[in-house]
Amino acid sequence: NTIMAFELPKLKYAFNALEPHIDAKTMEIHHGKHHQAYVTNLNNAIAGSETEKLSIEEICKNISKYPMVVRNNGGGHYNHSLFWEIMAPNAGGKPTNEIGKAIDAELGGFDKFKTDFSQAGATRFGSGWAWLCVKSDGKLCICSTPNQDNPLMDIADCKGTPVLGMDVWEHAYYLNYQNRRPDYMNAFFNVINWDKVNELYLNARK
Ligand code: MN
């Protein structure tokens, strides 16, 4: 078998690099155990099939054609691969680049964006994700999806290209924040890598 299976992407920073906002043990388990399990289960589910030749984005865009095991684990792989990239040490703050200007122009300014994005995470019952997406018309939108679904998926209520995703599964925060999802979401804003979000935003609008 010469086809490359999906692989766990390497973190570009140390497990403890996002402290005190996200603790090292949570990062280690989240990346090394949870994300690894999505990758392993996805690879097992598609082994020997034509799906192995596709990108994770292509799989997500046609997810209605696949069994639930691919939706859950393929979504898990895509979502977490994005998640590690849009966080960084010495990050956060208010973006002043193109994405910052678009948030001001289209989403009512940064403070309203923070409120609405947090609201999307807070009102997602159980497990899921909050998203900032670029819609097909090039405009930004905020939404949330359950479980490991995402806005690339053809079954999603909100469709678009994700440029920022916030994991609100308990495994993303429970060790440090227990049931306090709002505290975790507030802390998440201190680690958002707006340079990367901006890069994704510009690519999505090409
Ligand atoms: Mn997660």
PDB file of N, CA, C and O in Angstrom, residues 9 30 34-35 38 75-85 129 148 167 169 171:
ATOM      1  N   PRO A   9      -0.874  15.921  12.649  1.00  0.00           N
ATOM      2  CA  PRO A   9       0.091  17.002  12.390  1.00  0.00           C
ATOM      3  C   PRO A   9       0.869  17.341  13.657  1.00  0.00           C
ATOM      4  O   PRO A   9       0.343  17.254  14.764  1.00  0.00           O
ATOM      5  N   HIS A  30      -5.221  16.244  24.446  1.00  0.00           N
ATOM      6  CA  HIS A  30      -6.093  16.654  23.342  1.00  0.00           C
ATOM      7  C   HIS A  30      -5.433  16.321  22.000  1.00  0.00           C
ATOM      8  O   HIS A  30      -6.062  15.747  21.108  1.00  0.00           O
ATOM      9  N   HIS A  34      -6.783  12.454  21.821  1.00  0.00           N
ATOM     10  CA  HIS A  34      -8.053  12.677  21.125  1.00  0.00           C
ATOM     11  C   HIS A  34      -7.850  12.807  19.614  1.00  0.00           C
ATOM     12  O   HIS A  34      -8.480  12.103  18.828  1.00  0.00           O
ATOM     13  N   HIS A  35      -6.975  13.747  19.205  1.00  0.00           N
ATOM     14  CA  HIS A  35      -6.783  13.926  17.760  1.00  0.00           C
ATOM     15  C   HIS A  35      -6.186  12.659  17.138  1.00  0.00           C
ATOM     16  O   HIS A  35      -6.602  12.235  16.063  1.00  0.00           O
ATOM     17  N   TYR A  38      -8.895  10.237  16.356  1.00  0.00           N
ATOM     18  CA  TYR A  38      -9.665  10.565  15.151  1.00  0.00           C
ATOM     19  C   TYR A  38      -8.901  10.129  13.902  1.00  0.00           C
ATOM     20  O   TYR A  38      -9.483   9.579  12.962  1.00  0.00           O
ATOM     21  N   GLY A  75     -14.262  14.563  10.398  1.00  0.00           N
ATOM     22  CA  GLY A  75     -14.512  15.895  10.947  1.00  0.00           C
ATOM     23  C   GLY A  75     -13.550  16.190  12.088  1.00  0.00           C
ATOM     24  O   GLY A  75     -12.981  17.282  12.164  1.00  0.00           O
ATOM     25  N   GLY A  76     -13.360  15.219  12.948  1.00  0.00           N
ATOM     26  CA  GLY A  76     -12.433  15.397  14.075  1.00  0.00           C
ATOM     27  C   GLY A  76     -11.020  15.719  13.603  1.00  0.00           C
ATOM     28  O   GLY A  76     -10.345  16.582  14.166  1.00  0.00           O
ATOM     29  N   HIS A  77     -10.589  15.053  12.533  1.00  0.00           N
ATOM     30  CA  HIS A  77      -9.238  15.307  12.011  1.00  0.00           C
ATOM     31  C   HIS A  77      -9.148  16.699  11.395  1.00  0.00           C
ATOM     32  O   HIS A  77      -8.223  17.465  11.691  1.00  0.00           O
ATOM     33  N   TYR A  78     -10.115  17.063  10.561  1.00  0.00           N
ATOM     34  CA  TYR A  78     -10.078  18.401   9.942  1.00  0.00           C
ATOM     35  C   TYR A  78     -10.147  19.490  11.017  1.00  0.00           C
ATOM     36  O   TYR A  78      -9.353  20.440  11.009  1.00  0.00           O
ATOM     37  N   ASN A  79     -11.097  19.361  11.923  1.00  0.00           N
ATOM     38  CA  ASN A  79     -11.341  20.420  12.906  1.00  0.00           C
ATOM     39  C   ASN A  79     -10.125  20.654  13.799  1.00  0.00           C
ATOM     40  O   ASN A  79      -9.741  21.802  14.048  1.00  0.00           O
ATOM     41  N   HIS A  80      -9.523  19.567  14.281  1.00  0.00           N
ATOM     42  CA  HIS A  80      -8.379  19.729  15.182  1.00  0.00           C
ATOM     43  C   HIS A  80      -7.136  20.207  14.439  1.00  0.00           C
ATOM     44  O   HIS A  80      -6.352  20.977  14.990  1.00  0.00           O
ATOM     45  N   SER A  81      -6.957  19.777  13.191  1.00  0.00           N
ATOM     46  CA  SER A  81      -5.813  20.263  12.411  1.00  0.00           C
ATOM     47  C   SER A  81      -5.879  21.780  12.274  1.00  0.00           C
ATOM     48  O   SER A  81      -4.857  22.470  12.369  1.00  0.00           O
ATOM     49  N   LEU A  82      -7.096  22.301  12.077  1.00  0.00           N
ATOM     50  CA  LEU A  82      -7.287  23.766  12.023  1.00  0.00           C
ATOM     51  C   LEU A  82      -7.053  24.396  13.400  1.00  0.00           C
ATOM     52  O   LEU A  82      -6.384  25.426  13.512  1.00  0.00           O
ATOM     53  N   PHE A  83      -7.592  23.754  14.413  1.00  0.00           N
ATOM     54  CA  PHE A  83      -7.556  24.299  15.779  1.00  0.00           C
ATOM     55  C   PHE A  83      -6.115  24.571  16.242  1.00  0.00           C
ATOM     56  O   PHE A  83      -5.818  25.637  16.781  1.00  0.00           O
ATOM     57  N   TRP A  84      -5.210  23.620  16.024  1.00  0.00           N
ATOM     58  CA  TRP A  84      -3.815  23.814  16.474  1.00  0.00           C
ATOM     59  C   TRP A  84      -3.172  24.987  15.742  1.00  0.00           C
ATOM     60  O   TRP A  84      -2.322  25.674  16.288  1.00  0.00           O
ATOM     61  N   GLU A  85      -3.569  25.210  14.492  1.00  0.00           N
ATOM     62  CA  GLU A  85      -2.966  26.267  13.679  1.00  0.00           C
ATOM     63  C   GLU A  85      -3.442  27.665  14.063  1.00  0.00           C
ATOM     64  O   GLU A  85      -2.694  28.633  13.912  1.00  0.00           O
ATOM     65  N   TRP A 129     -18.526  22.774  18.072  1.00  0.00           N
ATOM     66  CA  TRP A 129     -17.569  23.813  17.710  1.00  0.00           C
ATOM     67  C   TRP A 129     -18.280  25.123  17.384  1.00  0.00           C
ATOM     68  O   TRP A 129     -19.390  25.108  16.843  1.00  0.00           O
ATOM     69  N   GLN A 148     -18.420  16.518  15.726  1.00  0.00           N
ATOM     70  CA  GLN A 148     -17.249  16.911  14.924  1.00  0.00           C
ATOM     71  C   GLN A 148     -17.670  17.362  13.525  1.00  0.00           C
ATOM     72  O   GLN A 148     -16.862  17.345  12.594  1.00  0.00           O
ATOM     73  N   ASP A 167     -13.063  24.744  19.773  1.00  0.00           N
ATOM     74  CA  ASP A 167     -13.526  23.451  20.266  1.00  0.00           C
ATOM     75  C   ASP A 167     -14.224  23.661  21.603  1.00  0.00           C
ATOM     76  O   ASP A 167     -13.600  24.155  22.553  1.00  0.00           O
ATOM     77  N   TRP A 169     -15.926  21.009  23.091  1.00  0.00           N
ATOM     78  CA  TRP A 169     -16.029  19.716  23.772  1.00  0.00           C
ATOM     79  C   TRP A 169     -15.421  19.862  25.167  1.00  0.00           C
ATOM     80  O   TRP A 169     -14.433  20.583  25.350  1.00  0.00           O
ATOM     81  N   HIS A 171     -13.516  17.891  26.594  1.00  0.00           N
ATOM     82  CA  HIS A 171     -12.103  17.458  26.608  1.00  0.00           C
ATOM     83  C   HIS A 171     -11.160  18.627  26.300  1.00  0.00           C
ATOM     84  O   HIS A 171      -9.964  18.522  26.562  1.00  0.00           O
TER      85      HIS A 171
END
